[in-house]
Coordinates of C-alpha atoms in Angstrom, one line a residue:
Q1 CA -74.9 48.7 94.7
G2 CA -78.0 49.7 96.6
G3 CA -78.8 52.6 94.4
G4 CA -79.3 50.4 91.4
S5 CA -76.1 51.5 89.7
A6 CA -74.3 48.7 87.9
V7 CA -70.7 48.6 88.7
I8 CA -68.6 46.0 87.0
D9 CA -65.6 44.7 88.9
M10 CA -63.0 44.2 86.3
E11 CA -60.7 42.4 88.7
N12 CA -63.2 39.6 89.2
M13 CA -63.6 39.0 85.5
D14 CA -62.1 35.8 84.1
D15 CA -59.5 36.5 81.4
T16 CA -60.3 33.2 79.7
S17 CA -64.0 33.8 79.4
G18 CA -63.6 35.7 76.0
S19 CA -61.2 36.3 73.2
S20 CA -59.0 39.3 72.9
F21 CA -57.1 41.0 70.1
E22 CA -53.9 39.6 71.4
D23 CA -55.2 36.1 71.2
M24 CA -56.3 36.7 67.6
G25 CA -53.0 38.2 66.7
E26 CA -51.2 35.2 68.2
M27 CA -53.4 32.7 66.3
H28 CA -52.9 34.6 63.0
Q29 CA -49.1 34.6 63.6
R30 CA -49.1 30.9 64.4
M31 CA -51.1 30.1 61.3
K32 CA -48.8 32.2 59.2
E33 CA -45.8 30.4 60.5
E34 CA -47.4 27.0 59.9
E35 CA -48.2 28.0 56.3
E36 CA -44.6 29.2 55.8
E37 CA -43.3 25.9 57.3
E38 CA -45.6 24.0 54.9
V39 CA -44.3 26.1 51.9
E40 CA -40.7 25.5 53.0
G41 CA -41.4 21.8 53.4
D42 CA -42.9 21.6 49.9
A43 CA -40.0 23.6 48.4
G44 CA -37.5 21.3 50.2
A45 CA -39.3 18.2 48.9
A46 CA -39.3 19.7 45.4
E47 CA -35.6 20.4 45.7
D48 CA -35.0 16.9 46.9
E49 CA -36.9 15.5 43.9
D50 CA -35.0 17.8 41.5
G51 CA -31.7 16.7 43.1
E52 CA -32.6 13.1 42.7
F53 CA -33.6 13.6 39.1
L54 CA -30.5 15.6 38.4
G55 CA -28.5 12.9 40.1
M56 CA -29.9 10.2 37.9
K57 CA -29.2 12.4 34.8
G58 CA -25.7 13.0 36.0
L59 CA -25.1 9.3 36.7
R60 CA -26.4 8.4 33.2
G61 CA -24.2 11.1 31.6
Q62 CA -21.2 9.9 33.6
L63 CA -21.9 6.3 32.5
G64 CA -22.2 7.4 28.9
R65 CA -18.9 9.3 29.0
Q66 CA -17.2 6.3 30.6
V67 CA -18.6 3.9 27.9
A68 CA -17.5 6.4 25.1
D69 CA -14.1 6.8 26.6
Q70 CA -13.7 3.0 26.9
M71 CA -14.8 2.5 23.3
W72 CA -12.3 5.2 22.2
Q73 CA -9.5 3.6 24.1
V74 CA -10.3 0.2 22.6
G75 CA -10.5 1.5 19.1
K76 CA -7.2 3.5 19.6
R77 CA -5.5 0.4 20.9
Q78 CA -6.6 -1.7 18.0
A79 CA -5.6 0.9 15.4
S80 CA -2.2 1.4 17.0
R81 CA -1.7 -2.4 17.1
A82 CA -2.6 -2.7 13.4
F83 CA -0.3 0.1 12.5
S84 CA 2.6 -1.3 14.4
L85 CA 1.8 -4.7 12.8
Y86 CA 2.2 -3.4 9.3
A87 CA 4.9 -0.9 10.1
N88 CA 7.2 -3.3 12.0
I89 CA 10.1 -4.4 9.9
D90 CA 10.6 -7.5 11.9
I91 CA 7.7 -9.1 10.1
L92 CA 9.7 -9.1 6.8
R93 CA 12.9 -10.2 8.4
P94 CA 12.3 -14.0 8.0
Y95 CA 11.8 -13.5 4.3
F96 CA 15.2 -11.8 3.8
D97 CA 17.3 -13.5 6.4
V98 CA 19.5 -15.6 4.1
E99 CA 23.2 -16.1 3.6
P100 CA 24.9 -15.3 0.3
I101 CA 26.1 -18.9 0.1
Q102 CA 22.5 -20.1 0.2
V103 CA 21.5 -17.6 -2.5
R104 CA 24.3 -18.9 -4.7
A105 CA 23.2 -22.5 -4.1
R106 CA 19.6 -21.7 -5.0
L107 CA 20.7 -19.9 -8.1
L108 CA 22.5 -23.0 -9.3
E109 CA 19.5 -25.3 -8.3
S110 CA 17.2 -23.1 -10.3
M111 CA 18.9 -24.4 -13.5
I112 CA 18.8 -28.1 -12.6
P113 CA 15.5 -29.8 -13.0
V114 CA 14.9 -32.6 -10.5
K115 CA 12.6 -35.5 -11.6
M116 CA 10.8 -36.3 -8.3
I117 CA 7.1 -36.7 -8.4
N118 CA 6.2 -38.9 -5.5
F119 CA 7.2 -36.3 -2.8
P120 CA 6.8 -32.5 -2.9
Q121 CA 10.0 -30.8 -3.7
K122 CA 11.3 -28.2 -1.3
I123 CA 10.8 -24.5 -2.2
A124 CA 12.8 -21.8 -0.4
G125 CA 10.4 -19.4 1.4
E126 CA 12.6 -16.3 1.1
L127 CA 12.4 -13.3 -1.2
Y128 CA 15.9 -11.8 -1.1
G129 CA 17.2 -13.8 -4.0
P130 CA 14.1 -13.2 -6.3
L131 CA 14.1 -9.5 -5.5
M132 CA 17.7 -9.1 -6.4
L133 CA 17.1 -11.1 -9.6
V134 CA 14.3 -8.8 -10.6
F135 CA 16.5 -5.7 -10.1
T136 CA 19.3 -7.4 -12.0
L137 CA 16.8 -8.0 -14.9
V138 CA 15.9 -4.3 -14.8
A139 CA 19.6 -3.3 -15.0
I140 CA 20.1 -5.7 -18.0
L141 CA 17.1 -4.1 -19.8
L142 CA 18.6 -0.7 -19.2
H143 CA 21.9 -1.9 -20.5
G144 CA 20.2 -3.3 -23.6
M145 CA 18.4 -0.1 -24.3
K146 CA 21.6 2.0 -24.0
T147 CA 23.5 -0.3 -26.3
S148 CA 20.8 0.0 -29.0
D149 CA 20.1 3.1 -31.1
T150 CA 17.2 4.2 -28.9
I151 CA 17.5 7.8 -27.6
I152 CA 15.2 8.3 -24.7
R153 CA 15.1 9.9 -21.2
E154 CA 16.6 8.1 -18.2
G155 CA 13.5 8.5 -16.0
T156 CA 11.1 7.0 -18.6
L157 CA 13.5 4.2 -19.4
M158 CA 14.0 3.1 -15.8
G159 CA 10.3 3.4 -15.0
T160 CA 9.3 1.3 -17.9
A161 CA 11.9 -1.4 -17.1
I162 CA 10.8 -1.5 -13.4
G163 CA 7.2 -1.7 -14.3
T164 CA 7.7 -4.5 -16.8
C165 CA 9.9 -6.7 -14.5
F166 CA 7.9 -6.2 -11.3
G167 CA 4.6 -6.5 -13.2
Y168 CA 5.6 -9.8 -14.6
W169 CA 6.9 -11.2 -11.3
L170 CA 4.0 -10.1 -9.2
G171 CA 1.3 -10.6 -11.8
V172 CA 2.3 -14.0 -13.1
S173 CA 2.9 -15.2 -9.5
S174 CA -0.5 -14.2 -8.5
F175 CA -2.1 -15.8 -11.6
I176 CA -0.3 -19.1 -11.2
Y177 CA -1.1 -19.1 -7.5
F178 CA -4.8 -18.7 -8.3
L179 CA -4.5 -21.6 -10.8
A180 CA -2.7 -23.7 -8.2
Y181 CA -5.5 -23.0 -5.8
L182 CA -8.0 -24.2 -8.4
C183 CA -5.9 -27.3 -9.2
N184 CA -5.4 -28.1 -5.5
A185 CA -1.6 -27.7 -5.7
Q186 CA 0.3 -27.5 -2.4
I187 CA 2.0 -24.1 -2.7
T188 CA 1.8 -20.8 -0.9
M189 CA 2.1 -17.3 -2.3
V190 CA 5.5 -16.7 -0.9
Q191 CA 6.8 -20.0 -2.3
M192 CA 5.3 -19.0 -5.7
L193 CA 7.1 -15.7 -5.6
S194 CA 10.3 -17.4 -4.7
L195 CA 10.0 -20.1 -7.4
L196 CA 9.2 -17.6 -10.2
G197 CA 11.8 -15.1 -9.0
Y198 CA 14.6 -17.7 -9.1
G199 CA 13.3 -18.8 -12.5
L200 CA 14.3 -15.4 -13.8
F201 CA 18.0 -16.3 -13.4
G202 CA 17.9 -18.0 -16.9
H203 CA 16.4 -14.9 -18.4
C204 CA 19.1 -12.7 -16.9
I205 CA 21.9 -14.9 -18.4
T206 CA 20.2 -15.1 -21.8
L207 CA 19.5 -11.4 -22.2
F208 CA 22.9 -10.3 -20.9
V209 CA 24.7 -12.5 -23.4
T210 CA 22.5 -11.8 -26.4
Y211 CA 22.4 -8.0 -25.8
N212 CA 26.2 -7.9 -26.2
I213 CA 26.4 -10.5 -28.9
H214 CA 23.8 -9.7 -31.6
F215 CA 23.1 -13.1 -33.2
H216 CA 19.6 -14.4 -33.4
S217 CA 20.8 -18.0 -33.7
L218 CA 22.8 -17.5 -30.4
F219 CA 19.6 -16.2 -28.8
Y220 CA 17.6 -19.2 -29.8
I221 CA 20.2 -21.5 -28.4
F222 CA 20.2 -19.7 -25.0
W223 CA 16.4 -19.4 -25.1
L224 CA 16.0 -23.2 -25.5
G225 CA 19.0 -24.2 -23.3
V226 CA 19.2 -21.7 -20.4
G227 CA 15.6 -20.5 -20.4
G228 CA 14.3 -24.0 -21.0
L229 CA 16.3 -25.4 -18.0
S230 CA 14.9 -22.8 -15.6
T231 CA 11.4 -23.4 -16.9
L232 CA 11.7 -27.2 -16.5
R233 CA 12.9 -26.6 -12.9
M234 CA 9.7 -24.7 -12.1
V235 CA 7.5 -27.2 -13.9
A236 CA 9.1 -30.2 -12.0
V237 CA 8.4 -28.5 -8.7
L238 CA 4.8 -27.8 -9.6
V239 CA 4.3 -31.4 -10.9
S240 CA 5.5 -32.8 -7.5
R241 CA 3.0 -30.6 -5.7
T242 CA 0.0 -31.2 -7.9
V243 CA -2.3 -34.3 -8.0
G244 CA -4.0 -35.2 -11.2
H245 CA -2.8 -35.3 -14.8
T246 CA -5.2 -32.7 -16.1
Q247 CA -4.4 -30.3 -13.2
R248 CA -0.7 -30.8 -13.9
L249 CA -1.1 -30.1 -17.6
I250 CA -3.1 -26.9 -17.1
L251 CA -0.9 -25.5 -14.4
C252 CA 2.5 -26.4 -15.8
G253 CA 1.6 -25.6 -19.4
T254 CA 0.4 -22.2 -18.4
L255 CA 3.6 -21.4 -16.4
A256 CA 5.9 -22.7 -19.1
A257 CA 4.2 -20.8 -21.9
L258 CA 4.2 -17.5 -20.0
H259 CA 7.8 -17.8 -18.9
M260 CA 9.2 -18.7 -22.3
L261 CA 7.1 -16.1 -24.1
F262 CA 8.2 -13.4 -21.7
L263 CA 11.8 -14.0 -22.6
L264 CA 10.9 -13.7 -26.3
Y265 CA 9.1 -10.4 -25.6
L266 CA 12.1 -9.0 -23.8
H267 CA 14.5 -9.8 -26.6
F268 CA 12.4 -8.8 -29.7
A269 CA 9.4 -6.6 -28.8
Y270 CA 10.4 -4.8 -25.6
H271 CA 12.5 -2.1 -27.3
K272 CA 9.9 -1.5 -30.0
V273 CA 7.1 -1.2 -27.5
V274 CA 9.1 1.3 -25.4
E275 CA 9.9 3.3 -28.4
G276 CA 6.3 3.4 -29.5
I277 CA 5.2 4.5 -26.0
L278 CA 7.7 7.3 -25.9
D279 CA 6.8 8.4 -29.4
T280 CA 3.2 8.7 -28.2
L281 CA 4.0 10.5 -25.0
E282 CA 6.9 12.7 -26.2
G283 CA 6.5 12.8 -30.0
P284 CA 9.0 11.3 -32.5
N285 CA 12.7 11.4 -31.8
M286 CA 13.8 14.4 -33.8
P287 CA 17.4 15.1 -34.5
P288 CA 18.9 18.0 -32.6
F289 CA 19.0 21.4 -34.3
Q290 CA 22.3 22.1 -36.1
R291 CA 23.7 25.1 -38.0
V292 CA 24.1 24.5 -41.7
A293 CA 26.6 26.6 -43.8
R294 CA 24.9 28.5 -46.6
D295 CA 26.4 29.4 -50.0
I296 CA 27.3 33.1 -50.5
P297 CA 26.8 34.3 -54.1
V298 CA 29.9 35.5 -55.9
V299 CA 29.9 39.3 -56.5
S300 CA 31.9 40.8 -59.4
N301 CA 34.9 43.1 -58.8
A302 CA 33.2 46.0 -60.7
V303 CA 30.3 46.1 -58.2
L304 CA 32.7 46.0 -55.3
N305 CA 34.8 48.9 -56.7
T306 CA 31.8 51.0 -57.4
T307 CA 30.4 50.5 -53.9
A308 CA 33.8 51.4 -52.3
K309 CA 34.1 54.6 -54.4
A310 CA 30.6 55.7 -53.4
I311 CA 31.3 55.2 -49.8
A312 CA 34.6 57.2 -50.1
L313 CA 32.9 60.1 -51.8
T314 CA 30.2 60.2 -49.1
L315 CA 32.8 60.3 -46.3

């Protein structure tokens, strides 16, 4: 010290008076850790936001699937209910639940006109009797075609008869029901089908008798008597259920004309129309192929002898 040499006492130096490499390293490490923590925090926040977004999307997708499944179940339930409604045979049971005694009584009533206009006459709301009468009329037409000279196929014959009878029953019933609706008549479609179906009882009797007994005078008697009674029965029922003279005239006149003309058609023109249709579809009725014997010319004995001698010489 006295000689002027400067000796620094390192032990008396304050460690906190300056910065060292260790302090710088620690500060750098701490800053790096803080940056990593910030980066991790940002990533976590981003993940939370993505999770919330995906959660909303998942919730919306789940709600959409639930709504779609619910709509599918409702549509399936309605379709199955509609199918069971039309496929269930119990719906048609009230229209065919009838005793044979009642059917017989209604057949007899269909031939007896009742003059009662002040109150609506009762109409049976069942279809068993009319349906059986339509099939009976089909059988009578088949019988009439077989007893005639018409040669046709069974399938074509039956199909034509069924189409004619059911077409008249359903078509005329629908047309008269439409007229009744326009004329303000109190009748339903089922009652109209029942009324017209039982009205075919007179047609069945007339055609069955006249197909077996071929007299035109007898047919006209049955046409006016039996067919006229069944027609008057239907006219009386419609008159009792219609208000107004003009409406009654239009409705009852149309029904009477169609019903009586249909009977004339079945007796006179049905066979000819069927034959014409079959000739158009299958060609004219040709007679079956038969073998016909041919005449053999007479050969003289001289020719036969010469031929026999030639054959003998050859052998």
